[in-house]
Each structure stands twice: as C-alpha cells, then as structure tokens.
PDB file of C-alpha atoms in Angstrom:
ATOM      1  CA  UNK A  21      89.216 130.795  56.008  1.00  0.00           C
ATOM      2  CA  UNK A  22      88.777 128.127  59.247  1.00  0.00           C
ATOM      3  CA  UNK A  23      92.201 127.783  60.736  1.00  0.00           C
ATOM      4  CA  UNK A  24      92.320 124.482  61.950  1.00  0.00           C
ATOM      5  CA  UNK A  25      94.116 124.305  65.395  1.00  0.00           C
ATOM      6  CA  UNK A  26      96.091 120.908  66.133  1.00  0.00           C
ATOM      7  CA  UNK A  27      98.347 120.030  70.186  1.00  0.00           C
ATOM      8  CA  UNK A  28     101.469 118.117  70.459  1.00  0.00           C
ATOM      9  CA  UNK A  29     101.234 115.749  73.654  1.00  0.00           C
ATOM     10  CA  UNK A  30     104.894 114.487  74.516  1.00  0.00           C
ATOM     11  CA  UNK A  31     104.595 110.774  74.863  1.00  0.00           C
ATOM     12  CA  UNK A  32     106.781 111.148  78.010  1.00  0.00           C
ATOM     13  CA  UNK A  33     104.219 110.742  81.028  1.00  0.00           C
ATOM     14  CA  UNK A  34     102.652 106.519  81.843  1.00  0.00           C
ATOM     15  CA  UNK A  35      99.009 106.503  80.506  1.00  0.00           C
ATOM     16  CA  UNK A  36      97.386 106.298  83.650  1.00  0.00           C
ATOM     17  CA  UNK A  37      98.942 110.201  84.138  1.00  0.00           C
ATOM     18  CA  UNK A  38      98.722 111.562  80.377  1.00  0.00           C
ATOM     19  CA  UNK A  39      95.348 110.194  79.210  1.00  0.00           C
ATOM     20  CA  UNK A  40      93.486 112.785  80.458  1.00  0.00           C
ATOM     21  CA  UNK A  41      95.172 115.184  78.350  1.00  0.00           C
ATOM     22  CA  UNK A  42      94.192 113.364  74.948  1.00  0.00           C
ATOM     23  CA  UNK A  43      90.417 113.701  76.291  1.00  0.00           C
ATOM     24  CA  UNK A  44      90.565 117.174  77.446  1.00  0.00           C
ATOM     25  CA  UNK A  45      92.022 117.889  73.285  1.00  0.00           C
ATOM     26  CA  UNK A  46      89.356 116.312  72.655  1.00  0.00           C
ATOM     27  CA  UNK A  47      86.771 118.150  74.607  1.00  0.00           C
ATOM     28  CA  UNK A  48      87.957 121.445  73.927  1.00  0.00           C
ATOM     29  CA  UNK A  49      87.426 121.439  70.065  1.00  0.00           C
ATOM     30  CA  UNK A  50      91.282 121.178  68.857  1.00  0.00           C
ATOM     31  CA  UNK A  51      91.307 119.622  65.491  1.00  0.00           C
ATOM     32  CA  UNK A  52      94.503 117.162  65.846  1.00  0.00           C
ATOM     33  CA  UNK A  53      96.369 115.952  68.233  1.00  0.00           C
ATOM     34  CA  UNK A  54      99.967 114.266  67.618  1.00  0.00           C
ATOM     35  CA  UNK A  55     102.805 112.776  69.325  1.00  0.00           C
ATOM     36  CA  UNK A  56     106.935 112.615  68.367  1.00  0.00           C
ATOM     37  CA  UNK A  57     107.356 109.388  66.633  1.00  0.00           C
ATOM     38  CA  UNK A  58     111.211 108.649  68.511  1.00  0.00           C
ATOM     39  CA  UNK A  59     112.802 106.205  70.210  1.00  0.00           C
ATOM     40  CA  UNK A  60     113.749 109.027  73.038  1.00  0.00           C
ATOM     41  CA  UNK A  61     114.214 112.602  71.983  1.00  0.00           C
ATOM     42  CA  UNK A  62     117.029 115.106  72.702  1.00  0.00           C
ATOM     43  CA  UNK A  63     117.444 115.295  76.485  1.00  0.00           C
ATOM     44  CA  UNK A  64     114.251 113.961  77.227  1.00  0.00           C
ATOM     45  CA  UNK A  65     116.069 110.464  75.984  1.00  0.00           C
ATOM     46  CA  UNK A  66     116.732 109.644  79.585  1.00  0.00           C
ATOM     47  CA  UNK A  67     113.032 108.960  79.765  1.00  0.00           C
ATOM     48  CA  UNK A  68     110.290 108.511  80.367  1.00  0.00           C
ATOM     49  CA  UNK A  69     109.019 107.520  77.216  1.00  0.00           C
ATOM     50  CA  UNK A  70     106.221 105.780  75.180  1.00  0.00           C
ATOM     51  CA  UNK A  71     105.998 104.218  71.826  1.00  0.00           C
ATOM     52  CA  UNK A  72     103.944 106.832  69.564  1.00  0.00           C
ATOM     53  CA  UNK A  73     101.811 104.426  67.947  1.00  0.00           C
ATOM     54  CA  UNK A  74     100.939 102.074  70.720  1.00  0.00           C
ATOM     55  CA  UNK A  75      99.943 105.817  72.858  1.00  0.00           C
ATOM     56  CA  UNK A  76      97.721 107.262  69.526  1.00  0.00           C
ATOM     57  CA  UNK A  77      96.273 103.818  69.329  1.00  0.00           C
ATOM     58  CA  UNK A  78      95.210 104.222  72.980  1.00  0.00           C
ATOM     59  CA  UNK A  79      94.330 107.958  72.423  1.00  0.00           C
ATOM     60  CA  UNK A  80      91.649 106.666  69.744  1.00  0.00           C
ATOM     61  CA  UNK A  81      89.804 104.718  72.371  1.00  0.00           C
ATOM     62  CA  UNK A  82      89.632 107.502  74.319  1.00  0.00           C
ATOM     63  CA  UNK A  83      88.584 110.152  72.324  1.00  0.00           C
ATOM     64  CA  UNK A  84      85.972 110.177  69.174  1.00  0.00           C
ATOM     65  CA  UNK A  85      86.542 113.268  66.839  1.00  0.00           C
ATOM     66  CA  UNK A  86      89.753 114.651  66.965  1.00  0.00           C
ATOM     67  CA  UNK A  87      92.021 113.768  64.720  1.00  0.00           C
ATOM     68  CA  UNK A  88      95.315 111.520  65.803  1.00  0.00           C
ATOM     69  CA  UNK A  89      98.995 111.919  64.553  1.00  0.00           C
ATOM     70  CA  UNK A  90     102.776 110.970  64.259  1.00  0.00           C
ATOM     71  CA  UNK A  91     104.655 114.541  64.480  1.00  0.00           C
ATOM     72  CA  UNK A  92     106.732 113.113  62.753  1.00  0.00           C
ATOM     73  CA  UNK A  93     107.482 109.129  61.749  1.00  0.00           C
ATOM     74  CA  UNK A  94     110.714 108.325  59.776  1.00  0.00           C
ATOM     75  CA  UNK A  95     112.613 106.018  58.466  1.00  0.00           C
ATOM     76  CA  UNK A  96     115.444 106.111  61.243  1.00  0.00           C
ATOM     77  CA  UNK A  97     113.967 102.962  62.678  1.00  0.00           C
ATOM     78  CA  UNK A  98     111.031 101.703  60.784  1.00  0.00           C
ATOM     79  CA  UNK A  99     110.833  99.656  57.559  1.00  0.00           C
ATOM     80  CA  UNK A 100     107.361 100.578  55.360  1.00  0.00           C
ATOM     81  CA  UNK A 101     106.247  96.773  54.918  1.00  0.00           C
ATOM     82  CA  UNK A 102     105.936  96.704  58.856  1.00  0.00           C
ATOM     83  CA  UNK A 103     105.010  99.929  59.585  1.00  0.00           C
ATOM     84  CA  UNK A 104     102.067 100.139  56.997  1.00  0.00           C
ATOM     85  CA  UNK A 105     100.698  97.480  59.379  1.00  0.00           C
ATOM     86  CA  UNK A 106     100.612  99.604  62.429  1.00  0.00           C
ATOM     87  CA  UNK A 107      99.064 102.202  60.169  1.00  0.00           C
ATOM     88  CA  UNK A 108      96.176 100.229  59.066  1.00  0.00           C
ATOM     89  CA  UNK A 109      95.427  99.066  62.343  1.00  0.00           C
ATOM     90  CA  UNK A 110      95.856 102.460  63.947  1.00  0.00           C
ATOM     91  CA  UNK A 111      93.606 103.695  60.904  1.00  0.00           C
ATOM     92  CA  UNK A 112      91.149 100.871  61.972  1.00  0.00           C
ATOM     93  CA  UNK A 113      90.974 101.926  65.756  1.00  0.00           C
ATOM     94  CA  UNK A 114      90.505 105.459  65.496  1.00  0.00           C
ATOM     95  CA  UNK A 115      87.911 105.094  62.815  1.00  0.00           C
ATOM     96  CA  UNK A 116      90.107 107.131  60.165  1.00  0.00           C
ATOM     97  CA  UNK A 117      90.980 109.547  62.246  1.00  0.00           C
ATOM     98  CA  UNK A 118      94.844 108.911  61.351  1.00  0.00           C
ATOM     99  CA  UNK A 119      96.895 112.083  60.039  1.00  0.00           C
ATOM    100  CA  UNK A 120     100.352 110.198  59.356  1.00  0.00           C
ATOM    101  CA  UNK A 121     103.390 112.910  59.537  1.00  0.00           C
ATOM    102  CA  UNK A 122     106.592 111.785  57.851  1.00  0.00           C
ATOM    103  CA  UNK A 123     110.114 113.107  57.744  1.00  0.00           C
ATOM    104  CA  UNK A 124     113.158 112.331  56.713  1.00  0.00           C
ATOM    105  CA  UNK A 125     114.585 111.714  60.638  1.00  0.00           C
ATOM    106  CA  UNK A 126     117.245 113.614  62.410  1.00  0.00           C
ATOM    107  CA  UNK A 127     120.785 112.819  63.418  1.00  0.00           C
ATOM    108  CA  UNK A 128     120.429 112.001  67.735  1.00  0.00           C
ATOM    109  CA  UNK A 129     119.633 109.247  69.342  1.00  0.00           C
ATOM    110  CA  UNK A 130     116.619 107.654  66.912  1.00  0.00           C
ATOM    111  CA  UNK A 131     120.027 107.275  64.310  1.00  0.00           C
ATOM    112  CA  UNK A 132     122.203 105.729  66.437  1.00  0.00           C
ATOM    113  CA  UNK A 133     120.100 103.665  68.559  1.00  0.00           C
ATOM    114  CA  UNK A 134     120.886 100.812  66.227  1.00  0.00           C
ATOM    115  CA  UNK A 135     123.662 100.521  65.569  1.00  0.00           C
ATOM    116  CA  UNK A 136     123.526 101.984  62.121  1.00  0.00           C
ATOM    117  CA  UNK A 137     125.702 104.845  60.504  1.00  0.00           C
ATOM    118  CA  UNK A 138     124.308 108.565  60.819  1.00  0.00           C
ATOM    119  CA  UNK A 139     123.696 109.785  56.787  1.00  0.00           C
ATOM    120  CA  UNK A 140     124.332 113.203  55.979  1.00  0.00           C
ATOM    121  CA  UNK A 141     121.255 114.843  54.369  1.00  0.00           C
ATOM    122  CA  UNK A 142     121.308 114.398  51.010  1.00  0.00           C
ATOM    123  CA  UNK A 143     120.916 110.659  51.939  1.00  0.00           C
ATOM    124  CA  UNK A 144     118.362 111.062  54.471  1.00  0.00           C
ATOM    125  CA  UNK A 145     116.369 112.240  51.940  1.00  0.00           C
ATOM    126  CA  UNK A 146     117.035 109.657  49.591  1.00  0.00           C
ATOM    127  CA  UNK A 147     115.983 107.136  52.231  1.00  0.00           C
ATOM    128  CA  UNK A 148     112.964 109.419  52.674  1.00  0.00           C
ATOM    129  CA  UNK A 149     112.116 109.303  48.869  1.00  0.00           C
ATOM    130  CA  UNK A 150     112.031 105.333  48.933  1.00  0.00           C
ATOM    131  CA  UNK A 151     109.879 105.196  52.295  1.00  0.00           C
ATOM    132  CA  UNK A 152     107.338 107.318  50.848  1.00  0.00           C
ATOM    133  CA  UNK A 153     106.830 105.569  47.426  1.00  0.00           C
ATOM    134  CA  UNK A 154     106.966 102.183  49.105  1.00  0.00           C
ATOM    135  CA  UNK A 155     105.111 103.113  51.994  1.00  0.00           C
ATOM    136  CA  UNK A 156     102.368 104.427  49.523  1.00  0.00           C
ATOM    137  CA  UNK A 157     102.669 101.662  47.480  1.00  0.00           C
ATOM    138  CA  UNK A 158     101.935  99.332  49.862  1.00  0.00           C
ATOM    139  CA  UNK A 159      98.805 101.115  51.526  1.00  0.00           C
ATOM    140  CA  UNK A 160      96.818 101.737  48.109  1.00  0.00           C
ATOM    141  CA  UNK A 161      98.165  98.262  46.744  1.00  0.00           C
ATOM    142  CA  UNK A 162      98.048  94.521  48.247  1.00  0.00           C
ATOM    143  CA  UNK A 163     101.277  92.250  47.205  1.00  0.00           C
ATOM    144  CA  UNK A 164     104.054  94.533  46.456  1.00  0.00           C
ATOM    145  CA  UNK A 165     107.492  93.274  45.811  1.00  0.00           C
ATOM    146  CA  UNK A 166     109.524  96.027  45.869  1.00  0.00           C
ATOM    147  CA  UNK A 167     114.355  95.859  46.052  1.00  0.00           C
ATOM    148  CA  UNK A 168     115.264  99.322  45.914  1.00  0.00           C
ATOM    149  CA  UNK A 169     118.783 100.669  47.649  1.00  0.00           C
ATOM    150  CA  UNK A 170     117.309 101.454  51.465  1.00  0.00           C
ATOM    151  CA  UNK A 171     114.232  98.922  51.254  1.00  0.00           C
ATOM    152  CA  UNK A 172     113.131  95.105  50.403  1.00  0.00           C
ATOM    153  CA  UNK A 173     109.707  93.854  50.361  1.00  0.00           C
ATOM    154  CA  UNK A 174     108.457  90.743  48.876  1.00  0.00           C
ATOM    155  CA  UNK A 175     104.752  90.103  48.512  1.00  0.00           C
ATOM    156  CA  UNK A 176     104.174  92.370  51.434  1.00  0.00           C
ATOM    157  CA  UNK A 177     100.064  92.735  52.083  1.00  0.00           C
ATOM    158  CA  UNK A 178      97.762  95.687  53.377  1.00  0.00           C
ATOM    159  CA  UNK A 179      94.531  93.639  53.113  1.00  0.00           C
ATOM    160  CA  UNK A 180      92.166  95.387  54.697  1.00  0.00           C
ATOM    161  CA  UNK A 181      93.852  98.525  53.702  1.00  0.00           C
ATOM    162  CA  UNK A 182      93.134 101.926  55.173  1.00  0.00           C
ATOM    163  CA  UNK A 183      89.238 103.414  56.560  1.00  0.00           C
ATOM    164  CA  UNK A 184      90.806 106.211  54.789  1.00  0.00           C
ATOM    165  CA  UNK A 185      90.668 105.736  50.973  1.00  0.00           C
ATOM    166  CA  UNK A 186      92.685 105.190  48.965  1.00  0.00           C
ATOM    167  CA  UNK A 187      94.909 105.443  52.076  1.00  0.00           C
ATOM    168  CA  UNK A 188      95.470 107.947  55.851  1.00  0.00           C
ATOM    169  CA  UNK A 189      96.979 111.254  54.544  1.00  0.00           C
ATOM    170  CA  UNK A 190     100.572 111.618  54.407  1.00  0.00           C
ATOM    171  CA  UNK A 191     101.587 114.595  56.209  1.00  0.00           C
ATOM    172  CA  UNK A 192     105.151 115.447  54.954  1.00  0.00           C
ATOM    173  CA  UNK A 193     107.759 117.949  56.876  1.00  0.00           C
ATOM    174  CA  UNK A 194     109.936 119.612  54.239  1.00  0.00           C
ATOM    175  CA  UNK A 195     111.645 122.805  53.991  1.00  0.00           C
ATOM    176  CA  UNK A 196     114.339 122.178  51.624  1.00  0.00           C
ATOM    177  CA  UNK A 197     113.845 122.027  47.626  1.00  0.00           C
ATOM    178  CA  UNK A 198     113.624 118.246  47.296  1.00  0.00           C
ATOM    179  CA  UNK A 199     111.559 117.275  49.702  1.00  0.00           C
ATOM    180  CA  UNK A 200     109.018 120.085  49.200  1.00  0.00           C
ATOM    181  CA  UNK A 201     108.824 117.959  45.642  1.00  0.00           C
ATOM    182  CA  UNK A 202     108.140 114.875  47.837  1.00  0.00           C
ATOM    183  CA  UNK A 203     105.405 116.322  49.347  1.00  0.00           C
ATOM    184  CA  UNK A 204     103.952 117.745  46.230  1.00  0.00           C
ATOM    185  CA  UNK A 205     104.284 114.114  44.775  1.00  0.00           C
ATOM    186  CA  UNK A 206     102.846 112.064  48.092  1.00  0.00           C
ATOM    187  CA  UNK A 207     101.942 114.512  50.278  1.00  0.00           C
ATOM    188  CA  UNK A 208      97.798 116.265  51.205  1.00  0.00           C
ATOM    189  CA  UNK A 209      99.718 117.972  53.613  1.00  0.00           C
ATOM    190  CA  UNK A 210     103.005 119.886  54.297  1.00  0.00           C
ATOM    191  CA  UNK A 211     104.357 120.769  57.764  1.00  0.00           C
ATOM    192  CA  UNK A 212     107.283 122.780  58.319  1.00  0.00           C
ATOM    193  CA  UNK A 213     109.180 124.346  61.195  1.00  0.00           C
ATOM    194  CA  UNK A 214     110.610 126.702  59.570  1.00  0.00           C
ATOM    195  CA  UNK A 215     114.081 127.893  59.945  1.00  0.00           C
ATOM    196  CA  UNK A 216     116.501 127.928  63.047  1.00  0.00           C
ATOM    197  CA  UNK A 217     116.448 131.002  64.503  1.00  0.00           C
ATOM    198  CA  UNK A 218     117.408 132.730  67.412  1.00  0.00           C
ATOM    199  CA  UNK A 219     115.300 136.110  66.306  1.00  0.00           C
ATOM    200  CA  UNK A 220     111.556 135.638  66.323  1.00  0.00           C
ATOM    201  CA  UNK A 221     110.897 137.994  62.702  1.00  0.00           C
ATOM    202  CA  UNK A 222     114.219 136.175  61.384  1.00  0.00           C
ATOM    203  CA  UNK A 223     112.099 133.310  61.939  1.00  0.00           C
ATOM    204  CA  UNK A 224     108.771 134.245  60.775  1.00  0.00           C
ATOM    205  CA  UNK A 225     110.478 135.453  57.276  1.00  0.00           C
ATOM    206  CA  UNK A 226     112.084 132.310  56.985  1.00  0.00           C
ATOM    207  CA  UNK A 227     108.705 130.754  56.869  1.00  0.00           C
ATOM    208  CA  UNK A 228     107.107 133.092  54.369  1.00  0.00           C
ATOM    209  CA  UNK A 229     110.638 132.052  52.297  1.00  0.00           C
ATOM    210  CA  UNK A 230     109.612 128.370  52.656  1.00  0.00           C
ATOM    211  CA  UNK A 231     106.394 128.514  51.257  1.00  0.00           C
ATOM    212  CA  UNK A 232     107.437 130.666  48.733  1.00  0.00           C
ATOM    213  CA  UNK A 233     109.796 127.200  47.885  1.00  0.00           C
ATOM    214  CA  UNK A 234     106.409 125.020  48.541  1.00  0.00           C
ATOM    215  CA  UNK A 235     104.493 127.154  45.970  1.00  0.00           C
ATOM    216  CA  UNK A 236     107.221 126.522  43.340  1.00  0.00           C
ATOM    217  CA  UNK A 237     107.501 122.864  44.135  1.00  0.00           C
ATOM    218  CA  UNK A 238     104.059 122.177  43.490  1.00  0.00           C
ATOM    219  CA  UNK A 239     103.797 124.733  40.581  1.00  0.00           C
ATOM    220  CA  UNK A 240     106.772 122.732  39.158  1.00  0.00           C
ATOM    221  CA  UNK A 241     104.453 119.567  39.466  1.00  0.00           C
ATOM    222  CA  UNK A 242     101.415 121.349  37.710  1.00  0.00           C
ATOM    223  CA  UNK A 243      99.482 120.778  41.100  1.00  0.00           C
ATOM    224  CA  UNK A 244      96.905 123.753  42.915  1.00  0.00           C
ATOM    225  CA  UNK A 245      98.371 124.998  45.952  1.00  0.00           C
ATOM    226  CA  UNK A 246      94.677 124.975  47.269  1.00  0.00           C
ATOM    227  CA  UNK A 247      94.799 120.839  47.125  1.00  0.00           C
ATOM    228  CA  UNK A 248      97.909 120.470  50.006  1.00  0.00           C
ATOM    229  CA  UNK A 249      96.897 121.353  53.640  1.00  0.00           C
ATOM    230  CA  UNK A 250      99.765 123.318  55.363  1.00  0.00           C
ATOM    231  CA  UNK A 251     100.613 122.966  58.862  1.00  0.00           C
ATOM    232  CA  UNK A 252     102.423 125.391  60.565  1.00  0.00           C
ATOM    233  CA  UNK A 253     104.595 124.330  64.033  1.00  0.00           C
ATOM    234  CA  UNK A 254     104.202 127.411  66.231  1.00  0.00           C
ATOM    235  CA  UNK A 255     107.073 125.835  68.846  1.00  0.00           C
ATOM    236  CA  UNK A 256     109.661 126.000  66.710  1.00  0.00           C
ATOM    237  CA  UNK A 257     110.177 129.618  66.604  1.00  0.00           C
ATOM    238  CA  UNK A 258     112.345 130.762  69.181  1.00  0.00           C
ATOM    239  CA  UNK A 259     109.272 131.670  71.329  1.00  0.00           C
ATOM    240  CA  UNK A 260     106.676 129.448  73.096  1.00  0.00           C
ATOM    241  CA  UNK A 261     102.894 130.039  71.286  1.00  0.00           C
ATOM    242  CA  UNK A 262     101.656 130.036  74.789  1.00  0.00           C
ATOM    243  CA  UNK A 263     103.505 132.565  76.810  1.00  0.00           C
ATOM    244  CA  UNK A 264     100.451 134.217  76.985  1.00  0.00           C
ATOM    245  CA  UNK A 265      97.091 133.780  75.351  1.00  0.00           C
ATOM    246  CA  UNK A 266      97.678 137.004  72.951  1.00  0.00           C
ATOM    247  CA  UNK A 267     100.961 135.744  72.456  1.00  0.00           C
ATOM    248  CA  UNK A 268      99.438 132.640  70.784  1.00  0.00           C
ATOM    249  CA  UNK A 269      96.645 133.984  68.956  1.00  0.00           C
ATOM    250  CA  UNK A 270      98.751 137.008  67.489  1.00  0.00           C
ATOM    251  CA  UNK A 271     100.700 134.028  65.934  1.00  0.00           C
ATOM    252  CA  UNK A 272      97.999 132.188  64.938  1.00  0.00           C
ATOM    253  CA  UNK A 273      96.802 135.576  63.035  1.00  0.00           C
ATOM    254  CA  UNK A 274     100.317 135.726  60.950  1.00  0.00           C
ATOM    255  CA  UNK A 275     100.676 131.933  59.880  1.00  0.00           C
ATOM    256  CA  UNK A 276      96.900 131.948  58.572  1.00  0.00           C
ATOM    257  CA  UNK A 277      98.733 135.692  56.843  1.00  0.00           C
ATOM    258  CA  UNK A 278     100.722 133.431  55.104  1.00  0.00           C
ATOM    259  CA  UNK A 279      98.338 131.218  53.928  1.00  0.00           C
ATOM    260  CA  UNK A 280      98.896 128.607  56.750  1.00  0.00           C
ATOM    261  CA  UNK A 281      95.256 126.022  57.110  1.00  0.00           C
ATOM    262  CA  UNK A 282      97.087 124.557  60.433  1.00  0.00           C
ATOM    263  CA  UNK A 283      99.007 125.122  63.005  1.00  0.00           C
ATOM    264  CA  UNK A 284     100.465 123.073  65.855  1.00  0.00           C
ATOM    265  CA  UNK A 285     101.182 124.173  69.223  1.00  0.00           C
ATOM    266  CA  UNK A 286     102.495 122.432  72.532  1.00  0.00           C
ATOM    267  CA  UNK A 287     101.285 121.094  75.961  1.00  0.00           C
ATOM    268  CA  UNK A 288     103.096 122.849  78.228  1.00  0.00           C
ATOM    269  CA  UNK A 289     105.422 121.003  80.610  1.00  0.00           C
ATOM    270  CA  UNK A 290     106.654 121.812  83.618  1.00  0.00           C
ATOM    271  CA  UNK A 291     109.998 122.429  82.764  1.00  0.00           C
ATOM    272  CA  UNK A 292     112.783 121.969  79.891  1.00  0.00           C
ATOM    273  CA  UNK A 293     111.182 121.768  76.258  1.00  0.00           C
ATOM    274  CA  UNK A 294     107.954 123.708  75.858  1.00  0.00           C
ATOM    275  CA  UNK A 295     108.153 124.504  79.092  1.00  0.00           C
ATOM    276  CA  UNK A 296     105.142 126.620  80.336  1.00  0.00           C
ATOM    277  CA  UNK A 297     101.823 127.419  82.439  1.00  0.00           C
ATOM    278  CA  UNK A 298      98.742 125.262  81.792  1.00  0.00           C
ATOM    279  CA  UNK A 299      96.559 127.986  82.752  1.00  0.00           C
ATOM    280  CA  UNK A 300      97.596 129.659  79.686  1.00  0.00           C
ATOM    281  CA  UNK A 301      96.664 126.575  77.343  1.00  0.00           C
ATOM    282  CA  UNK A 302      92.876 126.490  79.572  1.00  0.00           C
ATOM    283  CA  UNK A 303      92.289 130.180  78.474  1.00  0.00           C
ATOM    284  CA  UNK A 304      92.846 129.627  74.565  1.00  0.00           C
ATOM    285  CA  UNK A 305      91.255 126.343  74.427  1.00  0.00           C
ATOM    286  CA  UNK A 306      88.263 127.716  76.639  1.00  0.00           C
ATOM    287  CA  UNK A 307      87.843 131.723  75.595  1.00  0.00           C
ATOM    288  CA  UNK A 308      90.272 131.947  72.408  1.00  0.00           C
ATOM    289  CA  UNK A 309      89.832 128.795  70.122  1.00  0.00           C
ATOM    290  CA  UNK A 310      86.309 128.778  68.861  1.00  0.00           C
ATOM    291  CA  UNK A 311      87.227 132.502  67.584  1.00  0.00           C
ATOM    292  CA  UNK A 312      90.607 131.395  66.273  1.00  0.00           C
ATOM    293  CA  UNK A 313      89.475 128.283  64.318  1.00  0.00           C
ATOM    294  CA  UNK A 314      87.448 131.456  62.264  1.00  0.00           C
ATOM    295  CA  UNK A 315      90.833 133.450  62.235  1.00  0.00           C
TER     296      UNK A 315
END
C-alpha cells in the first residue's frame, strides 16, 4: 500500500516570508498540503495570522501538483451558501487540486469571535450535520432553497460548480459515533486526531479504538471501508512526528499498521506549537519520503 504523506503550514507568517514553504511541499513530493481554517488559534490568536482560503488560493498559483487543504473548515464562522463560493473558486484556481477538511469547530476564540453563544457538543454536531448536507447540496446542485434550524438559503447558485465532479472531496474529522456516520454519509475521507493523551501508546490505542468506531459506522451504512481515504494527524499525539527522522517514519510505519492511507505532519516552528528543527523536516522530505510513500 502507497502511504500518501500530506504538511500542515500555519497560516501565521506574511506571504512574502511563508511562500516558499508551499513550493518547497511542493518540490519535495508531499502529497497535500493544508492550512487551519480559524479566525486565530489558541495562543497563536495574538497573531500573526492569514485567512486560510485567500493563503491556499495563493498556494495554488504557486505550486502545480500537490494537493491544497482546509485542516479543518467549520461552521463556527462560515455559512455554506457563501462558503461553497470560495470553494468553487479555490477549486477553479488550483485546477482541482482542493481537499476540503470539515469539522464540527471547537470552543476558543473562532466561537466567540462573534458574538455568538459557545454550543456544547451535541449541538456542534448538529450544526455540523446541516453544513454538510447543505454544503453538499449546494456544490452538486444549482438553486437550492434550503430553512433548516442553523441555516437559510434561498435560490443560492454554484454555477460553474466544482473541476472536481460531482464536487472537491469532503474530508471530515470525526472521532465520536455520530459524526463518524457523517463522514460515512458525505465524507471520501476521514481524519482524526485521535484521543487526548498525555501517554504516547495511550494515544496510539486510542486511535486503533477510533477506527474500530469508523469501521462500524460505515458497516452500519452498508459502505466498503476500502471507498473512504483515512488521514491520520501525526501532531496530535503527545509527541512531535519530527523529533527525529526515525521518530517520524517509525510513526508513519504504525498508522499505515492500522490501516491509515494518510497522514499529516507539521512544519516545524521555531517555538510554541509544533515547535521543532527544520533540518529534521529536510532529511525526511529529501532521504525518507520517497521510501515512506511505499511504507
């Protein structure tokens, strides 16, 4: 099996400084690249920080294979009638290149920015539901009028629609019960980050546990597990993929184990989140990744 190797590139450096990095992802060979879809993240919040699909719009015109995405868009501040806009045209630029991740959205700053109330779960993934359908709706479909509890639309238009057909691939991150059946109903591919952790094995079985959970979701929709792509975020275990390059591809080894066909990993910053040495990330992507992607 090819294990297809994807890089998360904080949208938190001006162009001028971070463009170079989408190229280089490019250059090396990684499949996908993504960026957080938030309106300021954790305590990076304080900035900087760039608009995800305005920065992936500008990645497509400088890069021409790799594969772009949101890690992860939600529906903390976006409505689907607008947002499947920005999708088609981002679809358009990068010549269907477009991976779209969506989530249900966190509690932090992205909730609270405007003004609205922070929803417990259970209702974050009720939003989620009704973003998904609506959002899908609209992309495969032109003039959909649509009143549901968390959306409105009213004649709302995709024309030209998607290079992808019959729309980009929804990318879902689940790792409870019902939105694993979200992503077997929407979703060509599931990303999870598995549980939170502090013990790197605690982790790693939480993992196998969740796709144990995807399995039975899309069993329970009468769907092959071999039709959903799953992605695998290496950074979310308590341990940074690239410590070291054997580090990285040990862990690489174990999610394709579990039946992983992607993982993600990190640029490293300087300091704070992800926090690491570049050298490391030159090593794998020049000596270690055309080996892995065979893993």
């Amino acid at each position: 099996m090819i294990m297809r190797i994807g890089i998360v590139i904080l949208p938190d450096q001006r162009w001028s400084d971070s463009q170079h990095r989408w190229r280089q992802a490019d250059e090396w060979g990684f499949d996908h690249a993504w960026t957080y879809d938030h309106l300021g993240w954790r305590d990076l919040v304080d900035g900087p920080w760039f608009d995800s699909v305005t920065t992936l719009t500008a990645a497509a015109t400088v890069t021409s294979r790799i594969r772009l995405g949101t890690l992860v868009a939600s529906p903390n501040f976006r409505h689907p009638a607008a947002f499947a806009r920005q999708v088609t045209a981002l679809d358009d630029v990068s010549d269907g290149r477009l991976l779209l991740g969506l989530g249900a959205g966190g509690i932090g700053f992205d909730s609270a920015v405007l003004g609205g109330e922070t929803l417990p779960p259970r209702q974050r993934v009720d939003r989620l539901a009704e973003f998904t359908e609506l959002l899908d709706l609209i992309l495969r479909e032109d003039g959909t009028t649509w009143r549901g509890e968390w959306f409105t639309a009213v004649d709302a238009r995709n024309n030209p629609g998607c290079v992808q057909t019959p729309r980009v691939p929804f990318v879902m991150a689940a790792n409870g019960p019902r939105s694993m059946r979200l992503v077997a109903r929407y979703g060509q591919g599931w990303v999870t980050t598995g549980p939170d952790e502090k013990d790197l094995e605690s982790w790693w079985a939480g993992v196998a546990g969740a796709c144990d959970r995807m399995d039975a979701a899309l069993a329970a929709a009468d769907r092959d597990r071999g039709t959903l792509d799953r992605y695998l975020s290496l950074d979310s275990a308590p341990a940074f993929s690239l410590r070291s390059a054997d580090f990285f591809a040990e862990q690489v080894g174990r999610a394709a184990a579990l039946g992983f066909t992607d993982v993600v990993t990190h640029w490293p910053r300087a300091s704070s989140w992800y926090a690491g040495d570049e050298s490391v990330l030159v090593d794998v992507a020049t000596r270690l990744l055309p080996e892995l992607r065979r893993a």
